[in-house]
Amino acid sequence: MNQRVTYTLSGALAGARQTVPLAISAFAVAVVFGILARQVGLSLLASGLMSALVFAGASQFIAIGLWATPLPVFIIISTTLIVNLRHLLMGAALRSWFSGLSAPKAYSTIFFMTDESWPLAIRDFMAGGRDAAFMLGSGLTLFPCWVGGTVVGRFIGTGIQSKDLATWALDFIFTALFTALLVSMWRGKSDILPWATAVVVALAASRWLPGTWYILLGGIAGSLVGALRDTRSAEPGSQEPQQEPQYVE
């Protein structure tokens, strides 16, 4: 029997509920971004618009780190482009669930694909969930926290220096957040090889290549090994072949 992929309010609410703990952490990270945005001279409006339109924490932090006078536009664009290429891999992983949706549903939901909402959605799909609105609910929960945290950080940033962030351990929030996400996606020993491959390739690339290529190369290497693992496990005699999803609009 084909697996049904739905797009319902209940799915969105399920995504929202599971995202609440991460949304609290995202708010704290956004406060840090707001503080740093103030330090480089971004106005309240510019800071808020960056978080609302870009809605990508890693890219925003990289852009702030490269901010200078005169503004190195090409360097900022090229660096953030390299970092965001990981979304190609993330989007490809969602294709089997999203390809049958109407364009408005698919693209409006993909806008909310972040480093937090994506693993939650993937984990839900892997556990048997088949409601594509799950990611929409997750993203809509994260979005106001991210933008709101940026505004708060921009307001309270007066007198706070970068060294103070380390003193308060605010610079560790990102690491703690993604460690928790990583642990939640652990499926067992079969994940050791692709994860280890991603780590080794990323570390090697960060050592020998300039910029942030290590993010993309580590993701590609781990994905290729994971795909090879899944292909072998799907061979006749291993397990039942995966069925194509059936879409219910």
PDB file of C-alpha atoms in Angstrom, residues 14 24-25 44 52-53 58 61 71 120 133 152 159 176 178 189 217 224:
ATOM      1  CA  ALA A  14       2.567  18.704  15.748  1.00  0.00           C
ATOM      2  CA  ILE A  24      13.528  28.938  23.142  1.00  0.00           C
ATOM      3  CA  SER A  25      17.146  28.185  22.306  1.00  0.00           C
ATOM      4  CA  LEU A  44      17.100  48.070  14.538  1.00  0.00           C
ATOM      5  CA  ALA A  52      13.057  38.079   8.790  1.00  0.00           C
ATOM      6  CA  LEU A  53      14.207  37.869   5.161  1.00  0.00           C
ATOM      7  CA  ALA A  58      24.788  30.640  10.395  1.00  0.00           C
ATOM      8  CA  PHE A  61      26.564  35.396  11.919  1.00  0.00           C
ATOM      9  CA  LEU A  71      31.373  46.810   3.060  1.00  0.00           C
ATOM     10  CA  LEU A 120      12.871  17.598  13.203  1.00  0.00           C
ATOM     11  CA  ALA A 133       2.938  20.595   7.045  1.00  0.00           C
ATOM     12  CA  VAL A 152      15.645  42.193  21.887  1.00  0.00           C
ATOM     13  CA  GLY A 159      27.656  48.346  26.451  1.00  0.00           C
ATOM     14  CA  ALA A 176      24.632  23.036  22.490  1.00  0.00           C
ATOM     15  CA  PHE A 178      23.026  21.501  17.297  1.00  0.00           C
ATOM     16  CA  LYS A 189      25.340   1.914  14.834  1.00  0.00           C
ATOM     17  CA  LEU A 217      32.306  19.071   1.760  1.00  0.00           C
ATOM     18  CA  LEU A 224      27.215  10.004  -0.075  1.00  0.00           C
TER      19      LEU A 224
END
